[in-house]
């Protein structure tokens, strides 16, 4: 079967997956978020990006981040030492990860200065070595999320990753030196699609159902990965999947998003403990309540939100309850 034929699934190794994936996002796609996501979406979702070194060292924070529950879940690892990446991948497979994704796309200086993330795109040979060693260490499919280059496109990157054993690529088509104000250029994704023999998933600016359709048309990719668009809208991947299968789903109402916020708060309280969980939920509250008129948005209540009951009061005020 042609890798880009218009089917309702992507085949990555032995896996048959919906054409929409939920991206790994640091500080967002933790277990509480994924539990809300699973109310709608049964496709492949990822943990937050995990430091391979922290995994190997059994860092307590990383252990909490790596808890896998509900649905098919992949683990994305970041690092540059092949042996450490391989050991971390083997551990993640033991947790139940169905895919190991190697991050070669994160441009954060805290990551790249250690040689990981987008720094790997500077050195196709190092990227290939990491992929090869990780692929040899696990039975589950290994994928790579990459950018098309550091300051200019380098078509050797995708080839190096695939030749080393990557069974799929997720392409974020901004160069590593570009920030999010630069539109994602999915003609770059198209060039990688045309040059490789594995499924390519398009990532970057997939912020709505319409944009997902446009990205697929421009890129010719086998699927799309939702990322920032899921913040405050965990239903987005499911709506995109419904669109791909010919069904339209209404955009969620503010009442819907307030309800999801409270469900998310309860999961966060259960997972992290109420005090810590609610601190993490403050940024999510602003995302879920985006669109509330400024005069109704209780900013001071949100930034001090410390209990699920206080979150309920935030929603009551935001929905016009006074």
PDB file of C-alpha atoms in Angstrom:
ATOM      1  CA  UNK A   1       0.000   0.000   0.000  1.00  0.00           C
ATOM      2  CA  UNK A   2       1.290   3.465  -0.871  1.00  0.00           C
ATOM      3  CA  UNK A   3       2.293   5.291   2.302  1.00  0.00           C
ATOM      4  CA  UNK A   4       0.147   8.299   1.412  1.00  0.00           C
ATOM      5  CA  UNK A   5      -2.932   6.629  -0.025  1.00  0.00           C
ATOM      6  CA  UNK A   6      -6.160   8.178   1.321  1.00  0.00           C
ATOM      7  CA  UNK A   7      -7.068   5.654   4.025  1.00  0.00           C
ATOM      8  CA  UNK A   8      -8.435   6.257   7.501  1.00  0.00           C
ATOM      9  CA  UNK A   9      -5.309   4.892   9.183  1.00  0.00           C
ATOM     10  CA  UNK A  10      -1.538   5.121   9.415  1.00  0.00           C
ATOM     11  CA  UNK A  11       0.583   1.998   9.647  1.00  0.00           C
ATOM     12  CA  UNK A  12       3.674   2.387  11.823  1.00  0.00           C
ATOM     13  CA  UNK A  13       5.382  -0.957  12.175  1.00  0.00           C
ATOM     14  CA  UNK A  14       2.729  -3.389  13.384  1.00  0.00           C
ATOM     15  CA  UNK A  15       0.444  -0.570  14.570  1.00  0.00           C
ATOM     16  CA  UNK A  16      -2.645   0.549  12.686  1.00  0.00           C
ATOM     17  CA  UNK A  17      -3.480   4.040  13.916  1.00  0.00           C
ATOM     18  CA  UNK A  18      -5.954   6.825  13.178  1.00  0.00           C
ATOM     19  CA  UNK A  19      -4.493   9.560  10.953  1.00  0.00           C
ATOM     20  CA  UNK A  20      -4.548  12.063  13.826  1.00  0.00           C
ATOM     21  CA  UNK A  21      -1.996  11.918  16.631  1.00  0.00           C
ATOM     22  CA  UNK A  22      -1.894  13.910  19.869  1.00  0.00           C
ATOM     23  CA  UNK A  23       1.526  15.512  20.292  1.00  0.00           C
ATOM     24  CA  UNK A  24       3.863  15.386  23.255  1.00  0.00           C
ATOM     25  CA  UNK A  25       3.921  18.814  24.886  1.00  0.00           C
ATOM     26  CA  UNK A  26       6.069  19.709  27.876  1.00  0.00           C
ATOM     27  CA  UNK A  27       3.931  20.933  30.743  1.00  0.00           C
ATOM     28  CA  UNK A  28       0.702  19.976  28.994  1.00  0.00           C
ATOM     29  CA  UNK A  29       0.271  16.310  28.014  1.00  0.00           C
ATOM     30  CA  UNK A  30       0.661  14.808  31.456  1.00  0.00           C
ATOM     31  CA  UNK A  31      -1.604  11.993  32.653  1.00  0.00           C
ATOM     32  CA  UNK A  32      -4.479  14.274  33.831  1.00  0.00           C
ATOM     33  CA  UNK A  33      -4.612  15.924  30.401  1.00  0.00           C
ATOM     34  CA  UNK A  34      -4.501  12.578  28.614  1.00  0.00           C
ATOM     35  CA  UNK A  35      -7.353  11.247  30.743  1.00  0.00           C
ATOM     36  CA  UNK A  36      -9.525  14.137  29.550  1.00  0.00           C
ATOM     37  CA  UNK A  37      -8.319  13.579  25.989  1.00  0.00           C
ATOM     38  CA  UNK A  38      -9.329   9.908  26.225  1.00  0.00           C
ATOM     39  CA  UNK A  39     -12.941  10.881  26.803  1.00  0.00           C
ATOM     40  CA  UNK A  40     -12.968  11.667  23.075  1.00  0.00           C
ATOM     41  CA  UNK A  41      -9.883  10.335  21.336  1.00  0.00           C
ATOM     42  CA  UNK A  42      -8.640   6.750  21.174  1.00  0.00           C
ATOM     43  CA  UNK A  43      -5.695   7.281  18.820  1.00  0.00           C
ATOM     44  CA  UNK A  44      -1.998   7.569  19.642  1.00  0.00           C
ATOM     45  CA  UNK A  45      -1.181  10.147  22.309  1.00  0.00           C
ATOM     46  CA  UNK A  46       2.190  10.909  23.858  1.00  0.00           C
ATOM     47  CA  UNK A  47       3.563  11.646  27.272  1.00  0.00           C
ATOM     48  CA  UNK A  48       5.355  14.894  27.803  1.00  0.00           C
ATOM     49  CA  UNK A  49       8.868  14.965  26.373  1.00  0.00           C
ATOM     50  CA  UNK A  50      11.033  13.029  28.853  1.00  0.00           C
ATOM     51  CA  UNK A  51      14.752  13.464  29.424  1.00  0.00           C
ATOM     52  CA  UNK A  52      16.403  10.099  28.745  1.00  0.00           C
ATOM     53  CA  UNK A  53      18.993  10.857  31.396  1.00  0.00           C
ATOM     54  CA  UNK A  54      16.297  11.586  33.986  1.00  0.00           C
ATOM     55  CA  UNK A  55      14.502   8.365  33.083  1.00  0.00           C
ATOM     56  CA  UNK A  56      17.655   6.298  33.533  1.00  0.00           C
ATOM     57  CA  UNK A  57      18.401   7.992  36.858  1.00  0.00           C
ATOM     58  CA  UNK A  58      14.871   7.198  38.103  1.00  0.00           C
ATOM     59  CA  UNK A  59      14.176  10.879  38.739  1.00  0.00           C
ATOM     60  CA  UNK A  60      10.994  11.011  40.890  1.00  0.00           C
ATOM     61  CA  UNK A  61       9.465  13.857  38.879  1.00  0.00           C
ATOM     62  CA  UNK A  62      10.092  11.999  35.627  1.00  0.00           C
ATOM     63  CA  UNK A  63       8.589   8.833  37.109  1.00  0.00           C
ATOM     64  CA  UNK A  64       5.376  10.773  37.798  1.00  0.00           C
ATOM     65  CA  UNK A  65       5.423  12.210  34.275  1.00  0.00           C
ATOM     66  CA  UNK A  66       5.897   8.763  32.738  1.00  0.00           C
ATOM     67  CA  UNK A  67       2.852   7.062  34.232  1.00  0.00           C
ATOM     68  CA  UNK A  68       0.880   5.487  31.401  1.00  0.00           C
ATOM     69  CA  UNK A  69      -2.834   4.810  31.705  1.00  0.00           C
ATOM     70  CA  UNK A  70      -5.689   4.510  29.285  1.00  0.00           C
ATOM     71  CA  UNK A  71      -5.410   4.118  25.545  1.00  0.00           C
ATOM     72  CA  UNK A  72      -2.384   3.642  23.318  1.00  0.00           C
ATOM     73  CA  UNK A  73       0.442   5.881  24.478  1.00  0.00           C
ATOM     74  CA  UNK A  74       3.866   6.689  23.084  1.00  0.00           C
ATOM     75  CA  UNK A  75       6.848   8.027  24.982  1.00  0.00           C
ATOM     76  CA  UNK A  76       8.985  10.783  23.515  1.00  0.00           C
ATOM     77  CA  UNK A  77      12.599  10.865  24.667  1.00  0.00           C
ATOM     78  CA  UNK A  78      15.112  13.663  24.366  1.00  0.00           C
ATOM     79  CA  UNK A  79      18.865  13.273  24.626  1.00  0.00           C
ATOM     80  CA  UNK A  80      22.003  12.742  22.572  1.00  0.00           C
ATOM     81  CA  UNK A  81      23.907   9.895  24.235  1.00  0.00           C
ATOM     82  CA  UNK A  82      22.973   6.755  22.277  1.00  0.00           C
ATOM     83  CA  UNK A  83      23.509   4.360  25.197  1.00  0.00           C
ATOM     84  CA  UNK A  84      21.402   6.433  27.588  1.00  0.00           C
ATOM     85  CA  UNK A  85      18.688   6.898  24.969  1.00  0.00           C
ATOM     86  CA  UNK A  86      18.637   3.136  24.341  1.00  0.00           C
ATOM     87  CA  UNK A  87      18.372   2.307  28.041  1.00  0.00           C
ATOM     88  CA  UNK A  88      15.609   4.859  28.562  1.00  0.00           C
ATOM     89  CA  UNK A  89      13.752   3.502  25.527  1.00  0.00           C
ATOM     90  CA  UNK A  90      13.933  -0.025  26.899  1.00  0.00           C
ATOM     91  CA  UNK A  91      12.569   1.191  30.234  1.00  0.00           C
ATOM     92  CA  UNK A  92       9.727   3.043  28.488  1.00  0.00           C
ATOM     93  CA  UNK A  93       8.845  -0.074  26.533  1.00  0.00           C
ATOM     94  CA  UNK A  94       8.612  -1.863  29.877  1.00  0.00           C
ATOM     95  CA  UNK A  95       6.099   0.739  31.087  1.00  0.00           C
ATOM     96  CA  UNK A  96       3.857  -0.135  28.150  1.00  0.00           C
ATOM     97  CA  UNK A  97       4.810   2.468  25.548  1.00  0.00           C
ATOM     98  CA  UNK A  98       3.638   1.399  22.082  1.00  0.00           C
ATOM     99  CA  UNK A  99       5.989   3.807  20.288  1.00  0.00           C
ATOM    100  CA  UNK A 100       9.311   5.385  21.193  1.00  0.00           C
ATOM    101  CA  UNK A 101       9.665   8.813  19.614  1.00  0.00           C
ATOM    102  CA  UNK A 102      13.051  10.522  19.430  1.00  0.00           C
ATOM    103  CA  UNK A 103      12.882  14.290  19.763  1.00  0.00           C
ATOM    104  CA  UNK A 104      15.018  15.991  17.137  1.00  0.00           C
ATOM    105  CA  UNK A 105      12.873  19.083  16.998  1.00  0.00           C
ATOM    106  CA  UNK A 106      12.770  20.947  20.321  1.00  0.00           C
ATOM    107  CA  UNK A 107      14.635  24.266  19.843  1.00  0.00           C
ATOM    108  CA  UNK A 108      14.665  25.243  23.535  1.00  0.00           C
ATOM    109  CA  UNK A 109      18.225  26.298  24.459  1.00  0.00           C
ATOM    110  CA  UNK A 110      18.004  24.307  27.698  1.00  0.00           C
ATOM    111  CA  UNK A 111      17.649  21.200  25.514  1.00  0.00           C
ATOM    112  CA  UNK A 112      19.893  22.030  22.566  1.00  0.00           C
ATOM    113  CA  UNK A 113      22.882  23.109  24.663  1.00  0.00           C
ATOM    114  CA  UNK A 114      23.089  19.499  25.869  1.00  0.00           C
ATOM    115  CA  UNK A 115      23.043  18.217  22.293  1.00  0.00           C
ATOM    116  CA  UNK A 116      19.451  16.997  22.325  1.00  0.00           C
ATOM    117  CA  UNK A 117      16.294  18.065  20.541  1.00  0.00           C
ATOM    118  CA  UNK A 118      16.821  20.218  17.465  1.00  0.00           C
ATOM    119  CA  UNK A 119      20.602  20.154  18.039  1.00  0.00           C
ATOM    120  CA  UNK A 120      20.526  16.674  16.474  1.00  0.00           C
ATOM    121  CA  UNK A 121      19.565  18.169  13.109  1.00  0.00           C
ATOM    122  CA  UNK A 122      23.019  19.761  12.942  1.00  0.00           C
ATOM    123  CA  UNK A 123      24.580  16.323  12.847  1.00  0.00           C
ATOM    124  CA  UNK A 124      22.769  13.716  10.684  1.00  0.00           C
ATOM    125  CA  UNK A 125      25.371  11.113  11.657  1.00  0.00           C
ATOM    126  CA  UNK A 126      24.657  11.539  15.358  1.00  0.00           C
ATOM    127  CA  UNK A 127      20.905  11.476  14.734  1.00  0.00           C
ATOM    128  CA  UNK A 128      21.316   8.237  12.791  1.00  0.00           C
ATOM    129  CA  UNK A 129      23.395   6.674  15.545  1.00  0.00           C
ATOM    130  CA  UNK A 130      20.805   7.524  18.205  1.00  0.00           C
ATOM    131  CA  UNK A 131      17.992   6.094  16.059  1.00  0.00           C
ATOM    132  CA  UNK A 132      19.947   2.942  15.253  1.00  0.00           C
ATOM    133  CA  UNK A 133      20.842   2.165  18.862  1.00  0.00           C
ATOM    134  CA  UNK A 134      17.327   2.890  20.149  1.00  0.00           C
ATOM    135  CA  UNK A 135      15.740   0.772  17.399  1.00  0.00           C
ATOM    136  CA  UNK A 136      18.023  -2.121  18.317  1.00  0.00           C
ATOM    137  CA  UNK A 137      17.058  -1.814  21.992  1.00  0.00           C
ATOM    138  CA  UNK A 138      13.269  -2.128  21.658  1.00  0.00           C
ATOM    139  CA  UNK A 139      10.639  -4.198  19.882  1.00  0.00           C
ATOM    140  CA  UNK A 140       8.112  -1.384  19.497  1.00  0.00           C
ATOM    141  CA  UNK A 141       8.341   1.021  16.540  1.00  0.00           C
ATOM    142  CA  UNK A 142      10.777   3.926  16.768  1.00  0.00           C
ATOM    143  CA  UNK A 143       9.785   7.255  15.247  1.00  0.00           C
ATOM    144  CA  UNK A 144      11.505  10.634  15.001  1.00  0.00           C
ATOM    145  CA  UNK A 145      10.088  14.109  15.343  1.00  0.00           C
ATOM    146  CA  UNK A 146      12.361  16.499  13.495  1.00  0.00           C
ATOM    147  CA  UNK A 147      12.711  19.893  11.944  1.00  0.00           C
ATOM    148  CA  UNK A 148      13.920  20.158   8.353  1.00  0.00           C
ATOM    149  CA  UNK A 149      17.191  21.824   9.348  1.00  0.00           C
ATOM    150  CA  UNK A 150      18.910  24.258  11.669  1.00  0.00           C
ATOM    151  CA  UNK A 151      19.268  27.390   9.522  1.00  0.00           C
ATOM    152  CA  UNK A 152      18.480  25.818   6.159  1.00  0.00           C
ATOM    153  CA  UNK A 153      16.817  22.662   4.878  1.00  0.00           C
ATOM    154  CA  UNK A 154      18.861  19.481   4.932  1.00  0.00           C
ATOM    155  CA  UNK A 155      17.218  16.589   3.113  1.00  0.00           C
ATOM    156  CA  UNK A 156      19.836  14.202   4.493  1.00  0.00           C
ATOM    157  CA  UNK A 157      18.191  14.356   7.911  1.00  0.00           C
ATOM    158  CA  UNK A 158      15.076  12.428   7.010  1.00  0.00           C
ATOM    159  CA  UNK A 159      17.045   9.911   4.965  1.00  0.00           C
ATOM    160  CA  UNK A 160      19.526   9.367   7.808  1.00  0.00           C
ATOM    161  CA  UNK A 161      16.740   8.770  10.330  1.00  0.00           C
ATOM    162  CA  UNK A 162      14.855   6.330   8.087  1.00  0.00           C
ATOM    163  CA  UNK A 163      17.960   4.419   7.007  1.00  0.00           C
ATOM    164  CA  UNK A 164      18.854   4.018  10.697  1.00  0.00           C
ATOM    165  CA  UNK A 165      15.497   2.448  11.538  1.00  0.00           C
ATOM    166  CA  UNK A 166      12.850   5.133  12.027  1.00  0.00           C
ATOM    167  CA  UNK A 167       9.487   3.684  11.001  1.00  0.00           C
ATOM    168  CA  UNK A 168       7.752   7.060  10.748  1.00  0.00           C
ATOM    169  CA  UNK A 169       8.668  10.734  10.866  1.00  0.00           C
ATOM    170  CA  UNK A 170       6.790  13.652  12.353  1.00  0.00           C
ATOM    171  CA  UNK A 171       7.855  16.855  10.640  1.00  0.00           C
ATOM    172  CA  UNK A 172       7.564  20.285  12.219  1.00  0.00           C
ATOM    173  CA  UNK A 173       8.473  22.364   9.174  1.00  0.00           C
ATOM    174  CA  UNK A 174       9.910  25.437  10.848  1.00  0.00           C
ATOM    175  CA  UNK A 175      13.685  25.562  10.845  1.00  0.00           C
ATOM    176  CA  UNK A 176      15.230  25.263  14.291  1.00  0.00           C
ATOM    177  CA  UNK A 177      16.207  28.937  14.181  1.00  0.00           C
ATOM    178  CA  UNK A 178      12.614  30.052  13.494  1.00  0.00           C
ATOM    179  CA  UNK A 179      10.104  30.849  16.218  1.00  0.00           C
ATOM    180  CA  UNK A 180       6.355  30.275  16.338  1.00  0.00           C
ATOM    181  CA  UNK A 181       5.644  33.672  14.787  1.00  0.00           C
ATOM    182  CA  UNK A 182       7.007  32.213  11.547  1.00  0.00           C
ATOM    183  CA  UNK A 183       4.202  30.299   9.796  1.00  0.00           C
ATOM    184  CA  UNK A 184       4.797  26.567   9.481  1.00  0.00           C
ATOM    185  CA  UNK A 185       5.753  25.973   5.832  1.00  0.00           C
ATOM    186  CA  UNK A 186       4.289  22.596   4.926  1.00  0.00           C
ATOM    187  CA  UNK A 187       5.780  22.669   1.443  1.00  0.00           C
ATOM    188  CA  UNK A 188       8.908  21.622   3.368  1.00  0.00           C
ATOM    189  CA  UNK A 189       6.913  18.726   4.797  1.00  0.00           C
ATOM    190  CA  UNK A 190       5.871  17.829   1.243  1.00  0.00           C
ATOM    191  CA  UNK A 191       9.506  17.562   0.164  1.00  0.00           C
ATOM    192  CA  UNK A 192      10.224  15.134   2.992  1.00  0.00           C
ATOM    193  CA  UNK A 193       7.075  13.157   2.169  1.00  0.00           C
ATOM    194  CA  UNK A 194       8.238  12.840  -1.442  1.00  0.00           C
ATOM    195  CA  UNK A 195      11.762  11.817  -0.424  1.00  0.00           C
ATOM    196  CA  UNK A 196      10.976   9.084   2.116  1.00  0.00           C
ATOM    197  CA  UNK A 197       9.348   5.659   2.124  1.00  0.00           C
ATOM    198  CA  UNK A 198       7.842   5.746   5.614  1.00  0.00           C
ATOM    199  CA  UNK A 199       4.681   7.501   6.829  1.00  0.00           C
ATOM    200  CA  UNK A 200       5.181  11.199   7.478  1.00  0.00           C
ATOM    201  CA  UNK A 201       3.009  13.021  10.002  1.00  0.00           C
ATOM    202  CA  UNK A 202       2.637  16.777   9.573  1.00  0.00           C
ATOM    203  CA  UNK A 203       2.933  18.938  12.691  1.00  0.00           C
ATOM    204  CA  UNK A 204       2.884  22.687  13.109  1.00  0.00           C
ATOM    205  CA  UNK A 205      -0.045  25.134  13.131  1.00  0.00           C
ATOM    206  CA  UNK A 206      -2.629  22.333  13.212  1.00  0.00           C
ATOM    207  CA  UNK A 207      -4.814  24.601  15.320  1.00  0.00           C
ATOM    208  CA  UNK A 208      -8.256  23.773  13.939  1.00  0.00           C
ATOM    209  CA  UNK A 209     -10.151  21.237  11.866  1.00  0.00           C
ATOM    210  CA  UNK A 210      -9.945  23.481   8.805  1.00  0.00           C
ATOM    211  CA  UNK A 211      -6.229  23.998   9.242  1.00  0.00           C
ATOM    212  CA  UNK A 212      -5.705  20.242   9.577  1.00  0.00           C
ATOM    213  CA  UNK A 213      -7.418  19.733   6.219  1.00  0.00           C
ATOM    214  CA  UNK A 214      -5.259  22.431   4.631  1.00  0.00           C
ATOM    215  CA  UNK A 215      -2.055  20.986   6.097  1.00  0.00           C
ATOM    216  CA  UNK A 216      -2.867  17.522   4.737  1.00  0.00           C
ATOM    217  CA  UNK A 217      -3.617  18.939   1.300  1.00  0.00           C
ATOM    218  CA  UNK A 218      -0.405  20.990   1.185  1.00  0.00           C
ATOM    219  CA  UNK A 219       1.913  18.384   2.667  1.00  0.00           C
ATOM    220  CA  UNK A 220       0.537  15.150   1.253  1.00  0.00           C
ATOM    221  CA  UNK A 221       1.338  13.660   4.666  1.00  0.00           C
ATOM    222  CA  UNK A 222      -0.127  10.392   5.891  1.00  0.00           C
ATOM    223  CA  UNK A 223      -1.524  12.122   8.970  1.00  0.00           C
ATOM    224  CA  UNK A 224      -1.422  15.171  11.206  1.00  0.00           C
ATOM    225  CA  UNK A 225      -0.343  15.796  14.778  1.00  0.00           C
ATOM    226  CA  UNK A 226      -2.347  18.198  16.933  1.00  0.00           C
ATOM    227  CA  UNK A 227      -0.310  20.150  19.490  1.00  0.00           C
ATOM    228  CA  UNK A 228      -0.916  23.721  20.703  1.00  0.00           C
ATOM    229  CA  UNK A 229      -4.501  23.598  19.442  1.00  0.00           C
ATOM    230  CA  UNK A 230      -5.287  21.031  22.148  1.00  0.00           C
ATOM    231  CA  UNK A 231      -4.600  23.502  24.959  1.00  0.00           C
ATOM    232  CA  UNK A 232      -8.059  24.190  26.363  1.00  0.00           C
ATOM    233  CA  UNK A 233      -9.564  21.985  23.645  1.00  0.00           C
ATOM    234  CA  UNK A 234      -8.761  18.286  24.207  1.00  0.00           C
ATOM    235  CA  UNK A 235     -11.554  17.374  21.802  1.00  0.00           C
ATOM    236  CA  UNK A 236      -9.629  18.766  18.802  1.00  0.00           C
ATOM    237  CA  UNK A 237      -7.915  15.522  17.667  1.00  0.00           C
ATOM    238  CA  UNK A 238     -11.251  13.706  17.685  1.00  0.00           C
ATOM    239  CA  UNK A 239     -12.950  16.463  15.670  1.00  0.00           C
ATOM    240  CA  UNK A 240     -10.140  16.316  13.103  1.00  0.00           C
ATOM    241  CA  UNK A 241     -10.529  12.539  12.871  1.00  0.00           C
ATOM    242  CA  UNK A 242     -14.277  12.924  12.403  1.00  0.00           C
ATOM    243  CA  UNK A 243     -13.626  15.420   9.596  1.00  0.00           C
ATOM    244  CA  UNK A 244     -11.288  12.954   7.862  1.00  0.00           C
ATOM    245  CA  UNK A 245     -14.047  10.355   7.995  1.00  0.00           C
ATOM    246  CA  UNK A 246     -16.573  12.761   6.478  1.00  0.00           C
ATOM    247  CA  UNK A 247     -18.411  13.879   9.595  1.00  0.00           C
ATOM    248  CA  UNK A 248     -18.718  17.412  10.959  1.00  0.00           C
ATOM    249  CA  UNK A 249     -18.706  18.077  14.700  1.00  0.00           C
ATOM    250  CA  UNK A 250     -19.726  21.460  16.162  1.00  0.00           C
ATOM    251  CA  UNK A 251     -17.055  23.550  17.863  1.00  0.00           C
ATOM    252  CA  UNK A 252     -17.324  23.157  21.649  1.00  0.00           C
ATOM    253  CA  UNK A 253     -19.230  25.757  23.593  1.00  0.00           C
ATOM    254  CA  UNK A 254     -17.824  27.675  26.543  1.00  0.00           C
ATOM    255  CA  UNK A 255     -20.023  25.502  28.766  1.00  0.00           C
ATOM    256  CA  UNK A 256     -18.345  22.414  27.286  1.00  0.00           C
ATOM    257  CA  UNK A 257     -14.877  23.789  27.946  1.00  0.00           C
ATOM    258  CA  UNK A 258     -15.739  24.804  31.501  1.00  0.00           C
ATOM    259  CA  UNK A 259     -16.972  21.270  32.140  1.00  0.00           C
ATOM    260  CA  UNK A 260     -13.723  19.818  30.736  1.00  0.00           C
ATOM    261  CA  UNK A 261     -11.736  22.192  32.932  1.00  0.00           C
ATOM    262  CA  UNK A 262     -13.402  20.833  36.052  1.00  0.00           C
ATOM    263  CA  UNK A 263     -12.903  17.220  34.979  1.00  0.00           C
ATOM    264  CA  UNK A 264      -9.252  18.045  34.275  1.00  0.00           C
ATOM    265  CA  UNK A 265      -8.914  19.679  37.699  1.00  0.00           C
ATOM    266  CA  UNK A 266     -10.205  16.554  39.415  1.00  0.00           C
ATOM    267  CA  UNK A 267      -7.745  14.348  37.535  1.00  0.00           C
ATOM    268  CA  UNK A 268      -4.882  16.736  38.374  1.00  0.00           C
ATOM    269  CA  UNK A 269      -5.860  16.757  42.050  1.00  0.00           C
ATOM    270  CA  UNK A 270      -5.954  12.952  42.130  1.00  0.00           C
ATOM    271  CA  UNK A 271      -2.612  12.569  40.323  1.00  0.00           C
ATOM    272  CA  UNK A 272      -0.482  15.309  41.856  1.00  0.00           C
ATOM    273  CA  UNK A 273      -2.349  16.086  45.073  1.00  0.00           C
ATOM    274  CA  UNK A 274      -4.793  18.979  45.227  1.00  0.00           C
ATOM    275  CA  UNK A 275      -2.392  21.831  46.037  1.00  0.00           C
ATOM    276  CA  UNK A 276       0.208  20.944  43.430  1.00  0.00           C
ATOM    277  CA  UNK A 277      -2.346  19.826  40.886  1.00  0.00           C
ATOM    278  CA  UNK A 278      -4.311  23.063  41.075  1.00  0.00           C
ATOM    279  CA  UNK A 279      -1.183  25.144  40.641  1.00  0.00           C
ATOM    280  CA  UNK A 280      -0.568  23.250  37.413  1.00  0.00           C
ATOM    281  CA  UNK A 281      -4.183  23.859  36.359  1.00  0.00           C
ATOM    282  CA  UNK A 282      -3.996  27.657  36.504  1.00  0.00           C
ATOM    283  CA  UNK A 283      -2.529  27.992  32.988  1.00  0.00           C
ATOM    284  CA  UNK A 284      -5.015  25.393  31.728  1.00  0.00           C
ATOM    285  CA  UNK A 285      -7.862  27.444  33.179  1.00  0.00           C
ATOM    286  CA  UNK A 286      -6.900  30.421  31.029  1.00  0.00           C
ATOM    287  CA  UNK A 287      -6.756  28.163  27.961  1.00  0.00           C
ATOM    288  CA  UNK A 288     -10.125  26.508  28.650  1.00  0.00           C
ATOM    289  CA  UNK A 289     -11.782  29.864  29.303  1.00  0.00           C
ATOM    290  CA  UNK A 290     -10.362  31.610  26.263  1.00  0.00           C
ATOM    291  CA  UNK A 291     -13.105  33.733  24.736  1.00  0.00           C
ATOM    292  CA  UNK A 292     -14.727  34.746  27.999  1.00  0.00           C
ATOM    293  CA  UNK A 293     -15.253  38.543  27.940  1.00  0.00           C
ATOM    294  CA  UNK A 294     -12.536  40.321  29.917  1.00  0.00           C
ATOM    295  CA  UNK A 295     -15.058  41.803  32.315  1.00  0.00           C
ATOM    296  CA  UNK A 296     -16.221  38.280  33.249  1.00  0.00           C
ATOM    297  CA  UNK A 297     -12.867  36.489  33.362  1.00  0.00           C
ATOM    298  CA  UNK A 298     -11.875  36.215  37.049  1.00  0.00           C
ATOM    299  CA  UNK A 299      -8.124  36.572  36.555  1.00  0.00           C
ATOM    300  CA  UNK A 300      -7.275  37.055  40.221  1.00  0.00           C
ATOM    301  CA  UNK A 301      -9.271  33.983  41.193  1.00  0.00           C
ATOM    302  CA  UNK A 302      -7.530  31.881  38.557  1.00  0.00           C
ATOM    303  CA  UNK A 303      -3.978  32.833  39.561  1.00  0.00           C
ATOM    304  CA  UNK A 304      -4.784  31.943  43.189  1.00  0.00           C
ATOM    305  CA  UNK A 305      -6.806  28.817  42.415  1.00  0.00           C
ATOM    306  CA  UNK A 306      -5.785  26.163  44.969  1.00  0.00           C
ATOM    307  CA  UNK A 307      -8.714  23.739  45.269  1.00  0.00           C
ATOM    308  CA  UNK A 308     -11.194  22.027  42.963  1.00  0.00           C
ATOM    309  CA  UNK A 309     -13.966  23.923  44.749  1.00  0.00           C
ATOM    310  CA  UNK A 310     -12.269  27.209  43.842  1.00  0.00           C
ATOM    311  CA  UNK A 311     -12.092  26.022  40.226  1.00  0.00           C
ATOM    312  CA  UNK A 312     -15.835  25.435  40.338  1.00  0.00           C
ATOM    313  CA  UNK A 313     -16.311  29.026  41.539  1.00  0.00           C
ATOM    314  CA  UNK A 314     -14.054  30.289  38.731  1.00  0.00           C
ATOM    315  CA  UNK A 315     -16.265  28.547  36.177  1.00  0.00           C
ATOM    316  CA  UNK A 316     -19.434  29.878  37.787  1.00  0.00           C
ATOM    317  CA  UNK A 317     -18.173  33.466  37.542  1.00  0.00           C
ATOM    318  CA  UNK A 318     -16.780  33.029  34.018  1.00  0.00           C
ATOM    319  CA  UNK A 319     -20.117  31.677  32.817  1.00  0.00           C
ATOM    320  CA  UNK A 320     -21.868  34.782  34.093  1.00  0.00           C
ATOM    321  CA  UNK A 321     -22.904  33.571  37.511  1.00  0.00           C
ATOM    322  CA  UNK A 322     -21.723  36.766  39.235  1.00  0.00           C
TER     323      UNK A 322
END
